[in-house]
CSV table of C-alpha atoms in Angstrom, one decimal:
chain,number,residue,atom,x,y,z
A,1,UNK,CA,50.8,211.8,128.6
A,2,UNK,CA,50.4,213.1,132.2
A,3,UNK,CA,47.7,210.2,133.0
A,4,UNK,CA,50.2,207.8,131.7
A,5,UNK,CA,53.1,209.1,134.2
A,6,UNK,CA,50.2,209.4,137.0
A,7,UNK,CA,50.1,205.9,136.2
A,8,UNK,CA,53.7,204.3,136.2
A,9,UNK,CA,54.6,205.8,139.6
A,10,UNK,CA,51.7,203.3,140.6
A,11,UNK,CA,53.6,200.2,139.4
A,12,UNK,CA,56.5,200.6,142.3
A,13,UNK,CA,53.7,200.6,145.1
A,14,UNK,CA,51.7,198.0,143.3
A,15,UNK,CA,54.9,195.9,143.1
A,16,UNK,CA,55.2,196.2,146.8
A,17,UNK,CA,51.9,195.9,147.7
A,18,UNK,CA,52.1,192.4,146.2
A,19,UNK,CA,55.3,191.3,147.1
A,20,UNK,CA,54.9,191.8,150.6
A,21,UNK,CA,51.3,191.4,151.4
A,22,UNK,CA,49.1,189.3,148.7
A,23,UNK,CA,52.2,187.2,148.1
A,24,UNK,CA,53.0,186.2,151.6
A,25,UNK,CA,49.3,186.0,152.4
A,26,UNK,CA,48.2,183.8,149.1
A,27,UNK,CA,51.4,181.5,150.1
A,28,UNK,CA,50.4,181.3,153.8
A,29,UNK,CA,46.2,180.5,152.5
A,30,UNK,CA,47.4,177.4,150.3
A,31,UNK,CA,50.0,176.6,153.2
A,32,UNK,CA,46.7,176.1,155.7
A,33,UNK,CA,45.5,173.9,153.0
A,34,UNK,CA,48.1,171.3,152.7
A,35,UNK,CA,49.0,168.4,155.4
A,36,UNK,CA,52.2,168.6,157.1
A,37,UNK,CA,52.4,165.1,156.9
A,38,UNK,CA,51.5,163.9,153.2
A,39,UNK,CA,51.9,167.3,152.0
A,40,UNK,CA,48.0,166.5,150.1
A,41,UNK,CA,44.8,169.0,150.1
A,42,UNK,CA,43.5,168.5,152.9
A,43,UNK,CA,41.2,170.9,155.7
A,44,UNK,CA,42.2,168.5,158.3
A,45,UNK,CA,44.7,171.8,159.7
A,46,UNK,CA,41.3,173.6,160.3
A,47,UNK,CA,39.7,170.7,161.8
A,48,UNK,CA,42.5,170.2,164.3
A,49,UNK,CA,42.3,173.6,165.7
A,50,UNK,CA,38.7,173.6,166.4
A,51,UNK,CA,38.5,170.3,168.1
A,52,UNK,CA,41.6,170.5,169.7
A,53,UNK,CA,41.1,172.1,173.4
A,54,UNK,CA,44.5,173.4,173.6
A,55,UNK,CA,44.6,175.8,170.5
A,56,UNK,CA,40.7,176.9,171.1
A,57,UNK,CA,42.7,178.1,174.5
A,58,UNK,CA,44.9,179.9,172.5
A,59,UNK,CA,42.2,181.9,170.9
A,60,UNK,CA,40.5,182.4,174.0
A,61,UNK,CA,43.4,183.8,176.4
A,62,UNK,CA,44.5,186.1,173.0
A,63,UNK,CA,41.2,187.7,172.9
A,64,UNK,CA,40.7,188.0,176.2
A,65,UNK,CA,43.7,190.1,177.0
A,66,UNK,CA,43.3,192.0,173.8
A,67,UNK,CA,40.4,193.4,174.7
A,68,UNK,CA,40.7,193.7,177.9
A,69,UNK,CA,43.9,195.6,177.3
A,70,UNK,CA,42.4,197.8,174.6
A,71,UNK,CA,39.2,198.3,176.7
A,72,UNK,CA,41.7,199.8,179.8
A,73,UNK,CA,44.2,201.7,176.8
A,74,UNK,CA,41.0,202.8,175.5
A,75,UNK,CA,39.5,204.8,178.7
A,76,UNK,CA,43.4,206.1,179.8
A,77,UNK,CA,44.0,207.4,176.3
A,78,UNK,CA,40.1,209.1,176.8
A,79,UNK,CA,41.6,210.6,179.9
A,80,UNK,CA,45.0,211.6,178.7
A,81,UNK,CA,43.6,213.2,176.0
A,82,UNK,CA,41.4,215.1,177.8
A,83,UNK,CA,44.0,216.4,180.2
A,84,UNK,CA,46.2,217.5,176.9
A,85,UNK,CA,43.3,220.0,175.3
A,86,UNK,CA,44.1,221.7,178.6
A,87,UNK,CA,48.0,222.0,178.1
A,88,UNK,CA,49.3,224.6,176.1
A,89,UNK,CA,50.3,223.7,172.1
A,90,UNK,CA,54.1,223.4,172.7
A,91,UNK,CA,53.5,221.5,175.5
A,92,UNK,CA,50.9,219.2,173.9
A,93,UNK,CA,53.1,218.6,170.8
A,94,UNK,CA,56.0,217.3,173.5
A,95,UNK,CA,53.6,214.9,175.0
A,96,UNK,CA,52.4,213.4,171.5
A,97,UNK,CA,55.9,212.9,170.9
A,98,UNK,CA,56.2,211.1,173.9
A,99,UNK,CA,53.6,208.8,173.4
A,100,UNK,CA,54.9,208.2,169.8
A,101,UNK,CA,58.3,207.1,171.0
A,102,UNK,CA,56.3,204.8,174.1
A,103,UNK,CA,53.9,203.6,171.2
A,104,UNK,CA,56.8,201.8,169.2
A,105,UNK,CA,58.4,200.6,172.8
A,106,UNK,CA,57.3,196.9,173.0
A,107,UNK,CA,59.3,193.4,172.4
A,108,UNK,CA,62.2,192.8,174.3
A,109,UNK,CA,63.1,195.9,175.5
A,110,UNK,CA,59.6,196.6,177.0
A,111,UNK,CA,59.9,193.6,178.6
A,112,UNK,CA,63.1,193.5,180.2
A,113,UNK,CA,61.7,196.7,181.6
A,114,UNK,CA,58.8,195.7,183.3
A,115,UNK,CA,61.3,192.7,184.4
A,116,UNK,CA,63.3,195.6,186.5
A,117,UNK,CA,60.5,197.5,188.1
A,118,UNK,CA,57.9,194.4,188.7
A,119,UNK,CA,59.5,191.5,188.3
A,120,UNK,CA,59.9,189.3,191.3
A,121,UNK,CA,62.8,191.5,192.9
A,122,UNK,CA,61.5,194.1,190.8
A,123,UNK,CA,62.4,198.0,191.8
A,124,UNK,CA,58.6,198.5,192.6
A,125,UNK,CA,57.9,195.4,194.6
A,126,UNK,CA,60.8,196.2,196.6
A,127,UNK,CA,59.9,200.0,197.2
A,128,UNK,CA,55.8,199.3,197.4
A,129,UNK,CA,55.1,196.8,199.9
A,130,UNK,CA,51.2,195.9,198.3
A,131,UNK,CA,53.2,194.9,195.3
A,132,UNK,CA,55.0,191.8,196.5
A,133,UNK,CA,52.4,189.1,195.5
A,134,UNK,CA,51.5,190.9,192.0
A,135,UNK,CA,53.0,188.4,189.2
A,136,UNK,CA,53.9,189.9,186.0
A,137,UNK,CA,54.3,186.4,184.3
A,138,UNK,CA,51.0,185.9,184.4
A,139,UNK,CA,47.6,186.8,182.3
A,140,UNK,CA,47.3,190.5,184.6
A,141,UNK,CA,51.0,190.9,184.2
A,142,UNK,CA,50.9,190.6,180.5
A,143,UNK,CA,47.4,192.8,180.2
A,144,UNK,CA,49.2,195.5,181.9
A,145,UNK,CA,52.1,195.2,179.9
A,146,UNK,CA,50.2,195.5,176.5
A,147,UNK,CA,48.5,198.4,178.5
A,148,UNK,CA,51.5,200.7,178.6
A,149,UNK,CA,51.7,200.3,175.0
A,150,UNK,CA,48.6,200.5,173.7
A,151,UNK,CA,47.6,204.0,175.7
A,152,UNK,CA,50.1,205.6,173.7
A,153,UNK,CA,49.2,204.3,170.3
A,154,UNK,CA,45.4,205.3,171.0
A,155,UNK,CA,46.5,208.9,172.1
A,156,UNK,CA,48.2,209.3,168.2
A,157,UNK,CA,44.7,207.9,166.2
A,158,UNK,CA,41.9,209.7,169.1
A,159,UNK,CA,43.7,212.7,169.7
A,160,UNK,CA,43.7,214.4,166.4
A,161,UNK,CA,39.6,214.1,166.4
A,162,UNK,CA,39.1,215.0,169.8
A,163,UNK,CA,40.9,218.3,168.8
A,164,UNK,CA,38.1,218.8,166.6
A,165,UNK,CA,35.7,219.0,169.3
A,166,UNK,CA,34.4,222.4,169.0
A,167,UNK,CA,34.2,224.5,172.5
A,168,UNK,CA,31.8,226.3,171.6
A,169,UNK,CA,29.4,222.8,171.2
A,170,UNK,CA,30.2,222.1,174.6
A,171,UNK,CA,29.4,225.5,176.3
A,172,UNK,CA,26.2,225.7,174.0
A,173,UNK,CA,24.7,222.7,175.7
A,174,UNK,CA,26.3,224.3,179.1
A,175,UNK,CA,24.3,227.0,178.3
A,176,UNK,CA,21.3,225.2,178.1
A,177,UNK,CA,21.8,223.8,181.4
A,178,UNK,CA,23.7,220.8,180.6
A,179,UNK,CA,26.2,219.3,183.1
A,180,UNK,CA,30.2,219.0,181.9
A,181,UNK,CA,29.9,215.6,181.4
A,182,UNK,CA,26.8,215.2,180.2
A,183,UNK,CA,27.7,217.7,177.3
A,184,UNK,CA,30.3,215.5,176.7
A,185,UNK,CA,28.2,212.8,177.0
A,186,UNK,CA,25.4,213.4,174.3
A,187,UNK,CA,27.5,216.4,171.9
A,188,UNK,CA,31.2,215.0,171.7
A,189,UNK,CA,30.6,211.3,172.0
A,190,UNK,CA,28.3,210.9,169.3
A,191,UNK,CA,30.8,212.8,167.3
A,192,UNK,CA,33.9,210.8,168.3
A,193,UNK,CA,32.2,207.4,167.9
A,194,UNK,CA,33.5,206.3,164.8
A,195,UNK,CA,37.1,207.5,165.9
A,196,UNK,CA,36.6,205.3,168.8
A,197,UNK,CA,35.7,202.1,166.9
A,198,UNK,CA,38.4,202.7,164.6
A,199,UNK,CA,41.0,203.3,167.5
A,200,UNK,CA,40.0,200.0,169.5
A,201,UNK,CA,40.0,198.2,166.4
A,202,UNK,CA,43.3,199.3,166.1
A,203,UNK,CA,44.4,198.6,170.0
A,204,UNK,CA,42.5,195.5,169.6
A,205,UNK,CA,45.0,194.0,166.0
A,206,UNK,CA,47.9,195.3,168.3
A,207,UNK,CA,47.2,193.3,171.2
A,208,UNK,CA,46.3,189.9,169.4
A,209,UNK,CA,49.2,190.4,167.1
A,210,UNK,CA,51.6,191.0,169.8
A,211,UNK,CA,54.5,188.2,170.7
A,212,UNK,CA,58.1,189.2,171.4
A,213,UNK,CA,56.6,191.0,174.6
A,214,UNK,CA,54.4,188.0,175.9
A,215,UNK,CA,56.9,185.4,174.6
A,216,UNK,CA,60.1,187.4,176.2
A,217,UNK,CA,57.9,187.5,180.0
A,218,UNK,CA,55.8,184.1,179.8
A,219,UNK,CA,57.8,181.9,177.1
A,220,UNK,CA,55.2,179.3,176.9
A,221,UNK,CA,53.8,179.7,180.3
A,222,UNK,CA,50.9,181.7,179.0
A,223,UNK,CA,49.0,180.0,175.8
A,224,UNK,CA,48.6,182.6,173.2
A,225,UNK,CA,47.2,182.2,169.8
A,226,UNK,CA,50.9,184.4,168.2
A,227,UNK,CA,52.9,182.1,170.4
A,228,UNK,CA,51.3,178.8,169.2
A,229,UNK,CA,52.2,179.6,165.6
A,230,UNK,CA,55.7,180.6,166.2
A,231,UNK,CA,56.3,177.4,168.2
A,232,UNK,CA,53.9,175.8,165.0
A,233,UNK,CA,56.7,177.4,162.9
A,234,UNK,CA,60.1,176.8,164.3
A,235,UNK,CA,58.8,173.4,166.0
A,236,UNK,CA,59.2,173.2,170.0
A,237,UNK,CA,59.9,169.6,169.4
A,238,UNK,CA,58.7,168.6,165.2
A,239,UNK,CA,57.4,171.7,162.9
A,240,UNK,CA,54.2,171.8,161.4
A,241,UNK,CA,54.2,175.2,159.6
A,242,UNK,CA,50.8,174.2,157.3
A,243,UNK,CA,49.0,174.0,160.8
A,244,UNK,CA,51.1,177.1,161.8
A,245,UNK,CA,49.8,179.1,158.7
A,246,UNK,CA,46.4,177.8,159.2
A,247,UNK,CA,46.7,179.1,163.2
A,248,UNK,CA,47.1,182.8,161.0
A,249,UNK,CA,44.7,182.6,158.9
A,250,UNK,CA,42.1,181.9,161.5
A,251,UNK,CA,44.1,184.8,163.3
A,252,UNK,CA,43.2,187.1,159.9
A,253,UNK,CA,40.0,186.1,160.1
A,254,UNK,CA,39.1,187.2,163.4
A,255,UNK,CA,40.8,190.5,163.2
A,256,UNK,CA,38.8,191.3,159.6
A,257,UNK,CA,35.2,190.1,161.3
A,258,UNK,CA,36.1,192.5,163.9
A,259,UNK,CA,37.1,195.3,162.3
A,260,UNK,CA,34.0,194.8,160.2
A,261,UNK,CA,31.6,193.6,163.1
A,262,UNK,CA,32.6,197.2,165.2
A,263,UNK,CA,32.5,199.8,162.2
A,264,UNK,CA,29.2,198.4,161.3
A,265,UNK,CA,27.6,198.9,164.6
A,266,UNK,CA,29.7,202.7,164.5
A,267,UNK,CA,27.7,203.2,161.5
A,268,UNK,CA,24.7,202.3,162.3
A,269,UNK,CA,25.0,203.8,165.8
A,270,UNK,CA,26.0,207.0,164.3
A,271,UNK,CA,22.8,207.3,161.8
C-alpha cells in the first residue's frame, strides 16, 4: 500500500514532465520535418540551414559569444569565489544572495541598464573618457553583457564545491614545499574538475539560449542562432515556423553534444 502511494505522487510530476517538455519537444521534432510550403515530409528545412551561409552565421556568432562569455564568467566566478572563502559566513551568505538576485537579472531590464551606463551617451562613457569608442551594440558589447550574468550564475553551481576544498589539503602540500598556487593547482583542481565542466556547460546553455538581452541591444544587427528562430517564428516579413523549429532542434543538438562531449573528457580527465 505505501509503494502504491509512493507511486501516485509520481503521476503529477510525470504529467508535467510531459506536458511541458516531451510534448513541446516531440511537436517541435515533427515541426522540423514538415515544409512550410507544402506542409509534406520533407528534410529540405535541415538542408537549408546547412547550405545557407546566413544561418551557418547564426550558429557561428552564437557559439562564439557563448563561449567566449562562459570562458570570461568562468575565470571571474573562479576569482570571486575565491575571494568569498576569505569573508566571514554571514557575509558570504549576503554575497550569494546577491549573485542570485544578479543571476536572474537579464532580458529587458538588463539591457536597458547597460543602455544607461554604456550606451552611446551612456553614464560611463561620459564619466571615463577611454570609453567613448566602446560599442555595446556590437559582438564585445553583447559578450560583456552575457558576462555580468553568467558570473553570478557560476558563483551559485562552483561555489558550493569549492567550499568543500579542505584547508588542510592545501597546507599539506604547503607543507611539502608546494607554492599557493601550485597547491591549488595539482590538489583542488583536480578535485573541482567535474564541477567545472558541469558549471561551463551550464554558462555555456545560458549563453546560446539567451534572446530578450541580445534582441533588446542589437535587434537584428547581430545574427544569432535564438534570434533567427524568433524572427523564423513570428516572420520579419513571411513565417516559416517548420524551418524555425528545425533552427531548435539543431540548437538541442548542439547543447546535448556538448554537454556530453565536456563531461566525457571530465571523466576521463578525472580517472
Amino acid at each position: 500500500m505505501k509503494e502504491m502511494k509512493k507511486r501516485l505522487v509520481l503521476v503529477p510530476a510525470s504529467f508535467i514532465f510531459c506536458a511541458f517538455l516531451l510534448l513541446p519537444l516531440l511537436f517541435m521534432v515533427l515541426c522540423s520535418l514538415h515544409s512550410d510550403l507544402t506542409n509534406q515530409w520533407t528534410l529540405a528545412n535541415y538542408s537549408d540551414i546547412f547550405s545557407n551561409k546566413y544561418y551557418t552565421q547564426a550558429f557561428v556568432n552564437s557559439v562564439l559569444i557563448a563561449v567566449s562569455s562562459s570562458v570570461i564568467g568562468l575565470i571571474g566566478t573562479f576569482i570571486l569565489c575565491l575571494c568569498l572563502m576569505n569573508l566571514s559566513t554571514k557575509l558570504q551568505e549576503k554575497i550569494t544572495f546577491v549573485s542570485n538576485l544578479a543571476a536572474n537579472f537579464a532580458g529587458i531590464p538588463l539591457a536597458f541598464s547597460f543602455i544607461i551606463l554604456l550606451g552611446n551617451v551612456g553614464v560611463l562613457k561620459m564619466i571615463l573618457p577611454f570609453l567613448a569608442d566602446f560599442n555595446l551594440y556590437s559582438w564585445w558589447g553583447l559578450t560583456i553583457t552575457y558576462t555580468y550574468f553568467q558570473i553570478p550564475l557560476g558563483v551559485l553551481f562552483l561555489y558550493p564545491s569549492m567550499k568543500e576544498v579542505k584547508k588542510e589539503w592545501l597546507e599539506s602540500a604547503q607543507l611539502l614545499g608546494a607554492s599557493s598556487a601550485y597547491a591549488w593547482f595539482k590538489v583542488a583542481l583536480p578535485f573541482l574538475r567535474p564541477s567545472i565542466a558541469s558549471t561551463f556547460v551550464i554558462l555555456f546553455a545560458n549563453g546560446m539560449g539567451t534572446y530578450e538581452t541580445a534582441y533588446a541591444l542589437t535587434s537584428s544587427n547581430v545574427n544569432l542562432l535564438t534570434i533567427r528562430i524568433a524572427a523564423l517564428v513570428s516572420g520579419d516579413v513571411f513565417a516559416k515556423p517548420n524551418l524555425g523549429s528545425a533552427l531548435a532542434v539543431d540548437l538541442g543538438v548542439l547543447l546535448v553534444t556538448a554537454m556530453l562531449i565536456i563531461q566525457k573528457k571530465g571523466k576521463v580527465v578525472q580517472t
